GROMACS .gro file of C-alpha atoms in nm:
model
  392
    1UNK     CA    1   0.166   8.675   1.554
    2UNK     CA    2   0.027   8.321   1.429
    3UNK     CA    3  -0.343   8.374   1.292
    4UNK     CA    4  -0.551   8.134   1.471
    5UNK     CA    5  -0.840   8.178   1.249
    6UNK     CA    6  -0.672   8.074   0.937
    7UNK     CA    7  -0.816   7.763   0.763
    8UNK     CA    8  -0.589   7.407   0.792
    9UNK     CA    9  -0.466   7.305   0.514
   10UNK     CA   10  -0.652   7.039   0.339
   11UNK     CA   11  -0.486   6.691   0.312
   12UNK     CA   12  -0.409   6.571  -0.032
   13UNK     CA   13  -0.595   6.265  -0.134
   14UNK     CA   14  -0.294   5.980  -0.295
   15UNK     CA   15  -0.506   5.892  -0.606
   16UNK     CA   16  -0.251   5.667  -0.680
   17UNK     CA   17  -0.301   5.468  -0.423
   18UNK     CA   18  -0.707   5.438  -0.411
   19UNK     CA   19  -0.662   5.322  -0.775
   20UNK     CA   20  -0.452   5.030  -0.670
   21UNK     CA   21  -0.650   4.965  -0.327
   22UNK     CA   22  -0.951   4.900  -0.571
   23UNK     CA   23  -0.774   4.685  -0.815
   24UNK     CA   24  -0.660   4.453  -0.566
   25UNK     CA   25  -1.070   4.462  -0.482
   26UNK     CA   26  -1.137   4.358  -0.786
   27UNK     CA   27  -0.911   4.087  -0.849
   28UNK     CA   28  -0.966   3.934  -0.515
   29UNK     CA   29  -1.346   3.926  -0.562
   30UNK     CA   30  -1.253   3.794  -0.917
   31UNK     CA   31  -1.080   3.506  -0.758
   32UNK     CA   32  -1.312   3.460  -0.548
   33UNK     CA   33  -1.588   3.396  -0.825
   34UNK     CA   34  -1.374   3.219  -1.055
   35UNK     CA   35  -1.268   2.988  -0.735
   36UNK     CA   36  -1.639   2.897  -0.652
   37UNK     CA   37  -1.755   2.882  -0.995
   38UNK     CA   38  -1.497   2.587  -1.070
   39UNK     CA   39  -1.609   2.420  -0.752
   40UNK     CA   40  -1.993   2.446  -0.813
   41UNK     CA   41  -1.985   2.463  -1.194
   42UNK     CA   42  -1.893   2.155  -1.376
   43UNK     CA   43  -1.855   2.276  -1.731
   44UNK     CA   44  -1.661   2.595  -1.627
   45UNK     CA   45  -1.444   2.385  -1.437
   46UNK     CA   46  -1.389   2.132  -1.734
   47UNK     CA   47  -1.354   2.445  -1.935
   48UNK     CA   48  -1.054   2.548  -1.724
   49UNK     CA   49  -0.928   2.201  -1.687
   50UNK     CA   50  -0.882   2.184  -2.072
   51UNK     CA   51  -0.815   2.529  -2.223
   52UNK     CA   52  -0.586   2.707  -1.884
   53UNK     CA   53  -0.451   2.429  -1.704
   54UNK     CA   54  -0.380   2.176  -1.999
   55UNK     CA   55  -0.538   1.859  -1.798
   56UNK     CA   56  -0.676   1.674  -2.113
   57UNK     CA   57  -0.395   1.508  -2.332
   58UNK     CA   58  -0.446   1.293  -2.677
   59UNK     CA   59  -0.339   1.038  -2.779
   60UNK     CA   60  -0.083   1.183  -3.036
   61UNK     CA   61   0.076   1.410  -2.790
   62UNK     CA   62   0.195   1.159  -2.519
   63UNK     CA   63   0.592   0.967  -2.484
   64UNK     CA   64   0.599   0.618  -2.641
   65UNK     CA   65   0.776   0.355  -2.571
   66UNK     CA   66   0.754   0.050  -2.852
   67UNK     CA   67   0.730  -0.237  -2.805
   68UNK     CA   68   0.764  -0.552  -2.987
   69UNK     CA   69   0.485  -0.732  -3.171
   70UNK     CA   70   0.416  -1.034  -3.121
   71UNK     CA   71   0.598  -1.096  -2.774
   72UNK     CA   72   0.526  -1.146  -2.434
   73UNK     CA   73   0.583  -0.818  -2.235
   74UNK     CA   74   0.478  -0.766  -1.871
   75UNK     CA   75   0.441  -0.369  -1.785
   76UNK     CA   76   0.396  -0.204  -1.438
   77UNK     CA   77   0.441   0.115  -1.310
   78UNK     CA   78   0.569   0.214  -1.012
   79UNK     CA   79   0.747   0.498  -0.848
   80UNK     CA   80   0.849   0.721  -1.148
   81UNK     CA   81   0.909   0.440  -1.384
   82UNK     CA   82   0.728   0.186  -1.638
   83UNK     CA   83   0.887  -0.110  -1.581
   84UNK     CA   84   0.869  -0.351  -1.898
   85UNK     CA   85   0.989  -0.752  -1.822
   86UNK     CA   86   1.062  -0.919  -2.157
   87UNK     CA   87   1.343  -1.232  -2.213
   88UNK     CA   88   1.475  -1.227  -1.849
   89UNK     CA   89   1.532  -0.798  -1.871
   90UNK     CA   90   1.327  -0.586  -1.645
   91UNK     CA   91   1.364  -0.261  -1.846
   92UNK     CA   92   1.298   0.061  -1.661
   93UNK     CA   93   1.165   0.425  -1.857
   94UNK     CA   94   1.152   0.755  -1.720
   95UNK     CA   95   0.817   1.016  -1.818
   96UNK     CA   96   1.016   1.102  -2.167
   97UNK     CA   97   1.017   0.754  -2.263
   98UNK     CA   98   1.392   0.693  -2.249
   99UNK     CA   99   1.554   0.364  -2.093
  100UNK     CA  100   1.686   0.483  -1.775
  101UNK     CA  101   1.792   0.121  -1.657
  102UNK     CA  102   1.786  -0.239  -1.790
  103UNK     CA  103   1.733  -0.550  -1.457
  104UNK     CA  104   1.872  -0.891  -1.549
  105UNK     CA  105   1.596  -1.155  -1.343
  106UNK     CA  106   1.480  -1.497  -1.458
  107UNK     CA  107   1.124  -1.406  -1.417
  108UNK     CA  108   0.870  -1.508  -1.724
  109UNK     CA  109   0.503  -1.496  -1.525
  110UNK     CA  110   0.538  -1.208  -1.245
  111UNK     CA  111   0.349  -1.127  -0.982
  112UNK     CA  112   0.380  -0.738  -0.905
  113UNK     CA  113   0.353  -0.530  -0.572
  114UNK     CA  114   0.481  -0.205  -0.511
  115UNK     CA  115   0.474   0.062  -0.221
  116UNK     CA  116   0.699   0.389  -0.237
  117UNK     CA  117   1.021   0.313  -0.416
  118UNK     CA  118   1.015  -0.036  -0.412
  119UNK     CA  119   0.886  -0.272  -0.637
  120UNK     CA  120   0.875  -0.630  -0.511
  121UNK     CA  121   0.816  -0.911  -0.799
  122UNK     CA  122   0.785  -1.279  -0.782
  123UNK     CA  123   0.730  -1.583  -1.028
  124UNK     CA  124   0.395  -1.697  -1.022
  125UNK     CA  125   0.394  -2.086  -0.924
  126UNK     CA  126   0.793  -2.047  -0.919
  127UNK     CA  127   1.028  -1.977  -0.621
  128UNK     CA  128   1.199  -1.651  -0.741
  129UNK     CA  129   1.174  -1.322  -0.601
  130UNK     CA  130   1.342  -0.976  -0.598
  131UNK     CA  131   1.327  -0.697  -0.440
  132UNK     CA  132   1.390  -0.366  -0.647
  133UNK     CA  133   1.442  -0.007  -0.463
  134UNK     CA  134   1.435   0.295  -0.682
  135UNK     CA  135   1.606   0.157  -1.024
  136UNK     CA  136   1.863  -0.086  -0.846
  137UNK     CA  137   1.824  -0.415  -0.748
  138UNK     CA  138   1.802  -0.456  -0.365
  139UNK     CA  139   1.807  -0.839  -0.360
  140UNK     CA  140   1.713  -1.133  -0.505
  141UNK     CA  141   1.617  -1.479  -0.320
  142UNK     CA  142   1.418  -1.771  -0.382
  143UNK     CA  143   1.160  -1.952  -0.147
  144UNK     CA  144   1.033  -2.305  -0.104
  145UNK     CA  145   0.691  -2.368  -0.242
  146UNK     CA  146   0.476  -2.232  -0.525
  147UNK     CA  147   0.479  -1.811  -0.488
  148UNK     CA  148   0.101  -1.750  -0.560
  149UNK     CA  149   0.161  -1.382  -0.384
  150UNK     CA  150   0.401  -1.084  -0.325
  151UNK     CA  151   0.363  -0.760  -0.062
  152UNK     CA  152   0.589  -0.550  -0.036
  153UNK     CA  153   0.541  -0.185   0.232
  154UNK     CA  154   0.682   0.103   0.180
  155UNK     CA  155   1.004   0.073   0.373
  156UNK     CA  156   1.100  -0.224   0.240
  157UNK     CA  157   0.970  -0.516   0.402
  158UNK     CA  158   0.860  -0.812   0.179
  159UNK     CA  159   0.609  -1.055   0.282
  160UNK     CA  160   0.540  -1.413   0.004
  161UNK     CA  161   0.247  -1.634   0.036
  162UNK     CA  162   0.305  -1.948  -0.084
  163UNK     CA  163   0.090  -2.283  -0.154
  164UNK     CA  164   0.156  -2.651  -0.254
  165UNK     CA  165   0.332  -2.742   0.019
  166UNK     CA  166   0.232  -2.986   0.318
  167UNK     CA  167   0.008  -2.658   0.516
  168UNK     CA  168  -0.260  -2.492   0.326
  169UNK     CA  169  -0.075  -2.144   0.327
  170UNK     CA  170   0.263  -2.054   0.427
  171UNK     CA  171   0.371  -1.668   0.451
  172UNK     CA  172   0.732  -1.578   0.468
  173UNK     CA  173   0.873  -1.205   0.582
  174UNK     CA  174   1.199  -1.056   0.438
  175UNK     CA  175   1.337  -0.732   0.590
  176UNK     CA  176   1.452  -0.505   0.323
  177UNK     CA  177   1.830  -0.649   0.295
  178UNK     CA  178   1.616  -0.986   0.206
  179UNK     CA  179   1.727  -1.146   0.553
  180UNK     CA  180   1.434  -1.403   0.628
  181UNK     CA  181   1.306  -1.360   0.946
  182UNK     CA  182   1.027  -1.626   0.988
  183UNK     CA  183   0.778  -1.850   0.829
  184UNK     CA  184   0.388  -1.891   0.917
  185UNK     CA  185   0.230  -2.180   0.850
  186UNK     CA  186  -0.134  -2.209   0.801
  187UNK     CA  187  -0.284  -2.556   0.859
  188UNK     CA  188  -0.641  -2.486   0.796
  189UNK     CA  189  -0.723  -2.216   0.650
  190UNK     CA  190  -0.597  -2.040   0.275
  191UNK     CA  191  -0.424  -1.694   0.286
  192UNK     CA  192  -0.610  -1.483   0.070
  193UNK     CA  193  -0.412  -1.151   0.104
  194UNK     CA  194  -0.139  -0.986   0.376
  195UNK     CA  195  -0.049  -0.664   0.443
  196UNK     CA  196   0.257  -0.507   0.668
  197UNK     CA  197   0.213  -0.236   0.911
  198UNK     CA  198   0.348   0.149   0.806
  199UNK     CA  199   0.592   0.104   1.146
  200UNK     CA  200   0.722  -0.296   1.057
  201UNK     CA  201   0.618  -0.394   1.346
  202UNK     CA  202   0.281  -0.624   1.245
  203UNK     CA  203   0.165  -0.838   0.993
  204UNK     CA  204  -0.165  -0.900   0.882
  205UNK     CA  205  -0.305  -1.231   0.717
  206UNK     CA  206  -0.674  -1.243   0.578
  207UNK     CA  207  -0.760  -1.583   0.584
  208UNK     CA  208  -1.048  -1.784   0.452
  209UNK     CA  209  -1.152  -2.103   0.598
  210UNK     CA  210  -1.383  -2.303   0.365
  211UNK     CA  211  -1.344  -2.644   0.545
  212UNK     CA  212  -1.687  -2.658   0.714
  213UNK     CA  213  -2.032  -2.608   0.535
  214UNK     CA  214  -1.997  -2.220   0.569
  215UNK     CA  215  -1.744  -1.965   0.433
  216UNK     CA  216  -1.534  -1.834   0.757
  217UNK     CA  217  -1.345  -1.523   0.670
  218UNK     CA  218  -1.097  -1.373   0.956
  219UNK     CA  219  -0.800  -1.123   0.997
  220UNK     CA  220  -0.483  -1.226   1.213
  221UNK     CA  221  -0.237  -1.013   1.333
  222UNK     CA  222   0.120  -1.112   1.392
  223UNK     CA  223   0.396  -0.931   1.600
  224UNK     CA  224   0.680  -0.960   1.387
  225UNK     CA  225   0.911  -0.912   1.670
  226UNK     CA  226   0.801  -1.226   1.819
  227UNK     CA  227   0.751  -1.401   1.534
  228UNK     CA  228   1.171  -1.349   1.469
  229UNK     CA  229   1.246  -1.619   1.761
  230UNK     CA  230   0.915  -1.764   1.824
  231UNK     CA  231   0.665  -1.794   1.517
  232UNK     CA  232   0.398  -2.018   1.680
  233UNK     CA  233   0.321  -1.802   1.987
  234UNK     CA  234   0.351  -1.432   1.780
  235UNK     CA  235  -0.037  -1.380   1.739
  236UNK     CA  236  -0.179  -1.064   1.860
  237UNK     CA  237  -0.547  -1.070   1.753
  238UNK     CA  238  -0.760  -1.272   1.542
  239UNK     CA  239  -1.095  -1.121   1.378
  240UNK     CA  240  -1.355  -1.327   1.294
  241UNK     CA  241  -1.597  -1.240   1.066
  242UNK     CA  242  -1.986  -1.312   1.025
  243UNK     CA  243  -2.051  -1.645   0.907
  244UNK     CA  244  -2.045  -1.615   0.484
  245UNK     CA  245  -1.858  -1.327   0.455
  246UNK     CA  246  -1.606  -1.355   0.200
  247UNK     CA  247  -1.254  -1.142   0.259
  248UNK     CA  248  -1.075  -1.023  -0.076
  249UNK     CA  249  -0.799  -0.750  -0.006
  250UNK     CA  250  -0.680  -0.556   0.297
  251UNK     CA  251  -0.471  -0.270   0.371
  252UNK     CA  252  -0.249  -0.114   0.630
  253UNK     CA  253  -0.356   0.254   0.660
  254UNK     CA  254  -0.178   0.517   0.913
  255UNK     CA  255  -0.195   0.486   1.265
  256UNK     CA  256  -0.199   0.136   1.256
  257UNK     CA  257  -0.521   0.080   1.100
  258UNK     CA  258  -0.682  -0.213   0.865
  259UNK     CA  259  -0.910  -0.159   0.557
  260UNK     CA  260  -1.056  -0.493   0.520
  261UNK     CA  261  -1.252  -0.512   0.165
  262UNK     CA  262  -1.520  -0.832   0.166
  263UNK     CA  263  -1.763  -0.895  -0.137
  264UNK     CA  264  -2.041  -0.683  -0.011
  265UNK     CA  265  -1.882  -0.418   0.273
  266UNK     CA  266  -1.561  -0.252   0.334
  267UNK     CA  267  -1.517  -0.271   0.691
  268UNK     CA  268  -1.187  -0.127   0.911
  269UNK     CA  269  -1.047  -0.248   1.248
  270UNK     CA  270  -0.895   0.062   1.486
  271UNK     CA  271  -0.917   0.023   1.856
  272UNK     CA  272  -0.918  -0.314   1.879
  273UNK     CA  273  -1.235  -0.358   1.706
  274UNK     CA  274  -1.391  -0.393   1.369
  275UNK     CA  275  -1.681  -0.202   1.186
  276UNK     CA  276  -1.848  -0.086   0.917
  277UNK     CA  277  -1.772   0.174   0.674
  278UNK     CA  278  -1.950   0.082   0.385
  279UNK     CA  279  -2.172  -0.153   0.267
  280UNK     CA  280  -2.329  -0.282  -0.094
  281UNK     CA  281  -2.635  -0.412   0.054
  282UNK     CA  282  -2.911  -0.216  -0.214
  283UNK     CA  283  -2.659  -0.014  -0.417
  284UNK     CA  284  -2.529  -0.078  -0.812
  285UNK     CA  285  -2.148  -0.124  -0.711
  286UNK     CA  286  -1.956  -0.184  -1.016
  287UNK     CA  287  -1.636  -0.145  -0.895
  288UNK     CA  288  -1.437  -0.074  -0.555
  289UNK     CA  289  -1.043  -0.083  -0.411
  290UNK     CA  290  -0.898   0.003  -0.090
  291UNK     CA  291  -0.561   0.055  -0.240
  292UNK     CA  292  -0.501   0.398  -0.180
  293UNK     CA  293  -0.305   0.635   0.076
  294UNK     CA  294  -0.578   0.672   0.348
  295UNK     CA  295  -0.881   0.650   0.154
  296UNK     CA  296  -1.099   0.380  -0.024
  297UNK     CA  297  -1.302   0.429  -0.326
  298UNK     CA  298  -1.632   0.275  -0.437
  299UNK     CA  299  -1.814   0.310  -0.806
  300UNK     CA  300  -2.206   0.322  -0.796
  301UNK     CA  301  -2.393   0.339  -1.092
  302UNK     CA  302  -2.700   0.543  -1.156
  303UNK     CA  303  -2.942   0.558  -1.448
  304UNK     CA  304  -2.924   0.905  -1.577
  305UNK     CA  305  -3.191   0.822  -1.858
  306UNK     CA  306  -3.414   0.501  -2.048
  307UNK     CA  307  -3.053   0.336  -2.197
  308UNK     CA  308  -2.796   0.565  -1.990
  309UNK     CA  309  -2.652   0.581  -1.682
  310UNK     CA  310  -2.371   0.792  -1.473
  311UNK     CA  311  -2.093   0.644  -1.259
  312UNK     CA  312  -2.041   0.834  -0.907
  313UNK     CA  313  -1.715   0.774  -0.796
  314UNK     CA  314  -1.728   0.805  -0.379
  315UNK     CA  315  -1.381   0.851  -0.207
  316UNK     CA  316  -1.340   0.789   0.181
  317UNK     CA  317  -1.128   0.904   0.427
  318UNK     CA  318  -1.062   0.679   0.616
  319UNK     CA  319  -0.938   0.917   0.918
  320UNK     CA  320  -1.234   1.170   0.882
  321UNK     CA  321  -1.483   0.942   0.707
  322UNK     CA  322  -1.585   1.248   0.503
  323UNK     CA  323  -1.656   1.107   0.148
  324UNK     CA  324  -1.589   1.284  -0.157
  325UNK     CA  325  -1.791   1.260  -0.486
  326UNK     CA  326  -1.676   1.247  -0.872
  327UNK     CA  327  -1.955   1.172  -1.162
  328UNK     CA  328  -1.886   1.035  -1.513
  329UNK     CA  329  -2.100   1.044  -1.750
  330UNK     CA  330  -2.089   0.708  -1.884
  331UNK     CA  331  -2.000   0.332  -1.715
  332UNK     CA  332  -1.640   0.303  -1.596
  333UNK     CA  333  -1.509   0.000  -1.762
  334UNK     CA  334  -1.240  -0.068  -1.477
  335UNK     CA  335  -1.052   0.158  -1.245
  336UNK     CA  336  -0.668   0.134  -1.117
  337UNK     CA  337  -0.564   0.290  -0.801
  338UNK     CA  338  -0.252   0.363  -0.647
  339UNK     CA  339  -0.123   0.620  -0.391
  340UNK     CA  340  -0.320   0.907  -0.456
  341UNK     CA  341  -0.457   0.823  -0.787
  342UNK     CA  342  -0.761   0.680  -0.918
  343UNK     CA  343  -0.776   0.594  -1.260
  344UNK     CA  344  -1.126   0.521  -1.447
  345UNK     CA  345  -1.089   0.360  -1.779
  346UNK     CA  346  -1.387   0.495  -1.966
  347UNK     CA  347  -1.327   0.317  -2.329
  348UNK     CA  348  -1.169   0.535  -2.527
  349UNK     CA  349  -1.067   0.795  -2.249
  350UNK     CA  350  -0.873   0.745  -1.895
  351UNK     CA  351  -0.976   1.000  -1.639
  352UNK     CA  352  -0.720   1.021  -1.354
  353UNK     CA  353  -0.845   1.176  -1.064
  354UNK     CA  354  -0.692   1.235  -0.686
  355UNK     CA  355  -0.779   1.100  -0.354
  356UNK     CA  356  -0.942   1.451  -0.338
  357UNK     CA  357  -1.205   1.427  -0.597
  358UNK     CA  358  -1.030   1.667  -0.873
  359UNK     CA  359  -0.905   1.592  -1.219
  360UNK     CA  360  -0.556   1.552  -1.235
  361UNK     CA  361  -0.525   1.439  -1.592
  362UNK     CA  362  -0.763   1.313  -1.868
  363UNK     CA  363  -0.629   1.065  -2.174
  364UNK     CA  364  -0.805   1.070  -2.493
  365UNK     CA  365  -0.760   0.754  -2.725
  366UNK     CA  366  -0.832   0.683  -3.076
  367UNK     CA  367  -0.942   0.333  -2.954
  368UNK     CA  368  -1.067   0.116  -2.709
  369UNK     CA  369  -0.817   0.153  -2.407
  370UNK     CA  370  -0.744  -0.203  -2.285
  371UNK     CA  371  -0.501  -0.216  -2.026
  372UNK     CA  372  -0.341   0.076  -1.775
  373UNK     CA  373  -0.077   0.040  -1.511
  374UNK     CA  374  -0.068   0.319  -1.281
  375UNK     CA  375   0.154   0.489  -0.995
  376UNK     CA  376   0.123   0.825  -0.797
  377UNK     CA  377   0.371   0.994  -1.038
  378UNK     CA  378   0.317   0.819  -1.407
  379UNK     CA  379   0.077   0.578  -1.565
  380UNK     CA  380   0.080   0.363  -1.897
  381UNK     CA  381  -0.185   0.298  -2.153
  382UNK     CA  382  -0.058  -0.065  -2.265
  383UNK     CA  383  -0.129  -0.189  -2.645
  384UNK     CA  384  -0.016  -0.483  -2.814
  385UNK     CA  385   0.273  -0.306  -2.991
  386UNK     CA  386   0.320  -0.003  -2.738
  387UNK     CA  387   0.317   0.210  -2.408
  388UNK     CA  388   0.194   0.538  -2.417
  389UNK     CA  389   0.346   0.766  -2.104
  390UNK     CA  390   0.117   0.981  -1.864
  391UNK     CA  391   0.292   1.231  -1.642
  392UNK     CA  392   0.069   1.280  -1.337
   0.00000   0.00000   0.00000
């Protein structure tokens, strides 16, 4: 008969398994630090950015491509590529430095624009253009009038502004075959930038009229479905500015949205209307572009000391209007920006940062850094007799 006052039997404890349990603790909570302490802790996190994730390269360490001394040599990057035009040869290299294709083109003063995979380039106060897609040539046209502009978006569509004709401005759209599909002639007023919708279907023209005794800035939009069969009845909207406001750039965001840079705000127009987003008015701006996926970026400076000062880099969403904030300590000589990279020129560094506010590379030089050309994947610090590579 079973005993029913005998003791259970005790349950062994799996050590192995406790011991495990708590080193997964600790790593997690070791993350965890580490994680905030880059965040919050700016030398830790340029600690990290240098010695474990290899973010700062020199000058001796970088691909090379040489060039020759003495000659004329027009460099852009774009896509994956540097693109070098020299003698009629558009000469594309890959991050490794190694020719990956050579471009025949009778360009010798180019204007550049690029957007995704394509790399649009005309002759300044010439008539050529062409259209490149990847590393192959897409087309190659030629306008009437003086090219003083190229645009090109990211699907291919290719809009030229063009002066010294009988109108003050005339704009011309190519679809991405290089079909012309209309001309826009502007009687009055001089076309300071355009800009083509992410969807092809709208084409923006910031125009400046300086004919009266004030400056009058304004932004028209242009179906470019009815502009294919009837140019002179295609407008959509036309925003006028305040009285004095001078328009430089503007930019076709998602959703169908404009980024309208003037000399002292950045404004955008959604909904059928146009406001505010930033403004200079009692700030040290030294430098701001709205040429970026989504986002704009402005460059304050602020004294950090008698003879010193810092340069806060602040990057807006444009969707969420949250801004995002990146310090230097020392004045940024000039940035670049493309795609999701900003790049400060600092002298004798380049710090390339994202849309996000977070290093993504930093270039150290054993001189004064002159010139950078700069894409979402590569970049290229340009000297007189070479090209030094960045792989972002």
């Amino acid at each position: 008969m079973k005993d029913y006052w005998e003791e259970p039997e005790k349950k062994k404890i799996n050590a192995k398994k406790i011991i495990i349990s708590v080193i997964i603790s600790i790593l997690v909570v070791a993350i965890i630090v580490l994680v905030a302490l880059y965040i919050t802790n700016k030398e830790f996190r340029n600690w990290i950015d240098i010695q474990v994730f290899r973010k700062e390269i020199s000058q001796d360490k970088v691909a090379t491509i040489d060039l020759d001394e003495g000659q004329t040599t027009n460099t852009y990057a774009f896509n994956k590529y540097i693109g070098i035009l020299n003698k009629n040869k558009f000469n594309l290299y890959g991050t490794t430095g190694a020719e990956e294709a050579s471009l025949d083109m009778q360009i010798t003063n180019p204007l550049f624009h690029s957007a995704n995979r394509f790399l649009v380039i005309g002759e300044s106060e010439g008539q050529k253009i062409y259209l490149i897609e990847d590393k192959e040539m897409a087309w190659e046209g030629q306008v009437e009038g003086s090219i003083s502009q190229v645009y090109v978006n990211k699907n291919g569509y290719v809009a030229v502004i063009m002066s010294e004709t009988s109108y003050k401005s005339v704009i011309q759209l190519f679809d991405p075959e290089g079909n012309a599909l209309f001309k826009k002639y502007l009687s009055s007023t001089i076309a300071i930038d355009v800009a083509i919708s992410t969807d092809n279907k709208y084409l923006a023209i910031a125009e400046v009229d300086t004919s009266g005794t004030v400056i009058q800035s304004n932004i028209r939009i242009i179906s470019i479905e009815k502009a294919k069969t009837d140019p002179t009845n295609s407008e959509e909207k036309n925003y006028k500015s305040e009285q004095n406001k001078l328009i430089v750039n503007i930019q076709y965001q998602e959703k169908n949205r404009i980024v309208c840079m003037y000399t002292d705000s950045i404004n955008i127009i959604e909904n059928d209307q146009e406001t505010v987003l930033f403004e200079n008015k009692n700030k040290k701006i030294t430098a701001q572009s709205i040429h970026l996926d989504n986002n704009f970026v402005t460059i304050e400076e602020e004294s950090s000391g008698i003879f010193s000062a810092n340069s806060v880099v602040n990057i807006v969403d444009i969707d969420t209007k949250n801004t995002k904030n990146y310090t230097v300590e020392t004045a940024v000589k000039e940035i670049y920006t493309k795609g999701d990279i900003i790049a400060l020129n600092l002298g004798t560094e380049v710090e390339f940062i994202n849309t996000g506010g977070w290093l993504v590379k930093r270039y150290v030089a054993e001189q004064e850094v002159t010139n950078v050309t700069v894409s979402n994947n590569i970049a290229g610090i340009i000297y007189r007799d070479k090209v030094e590579i960045i792989n972002l």
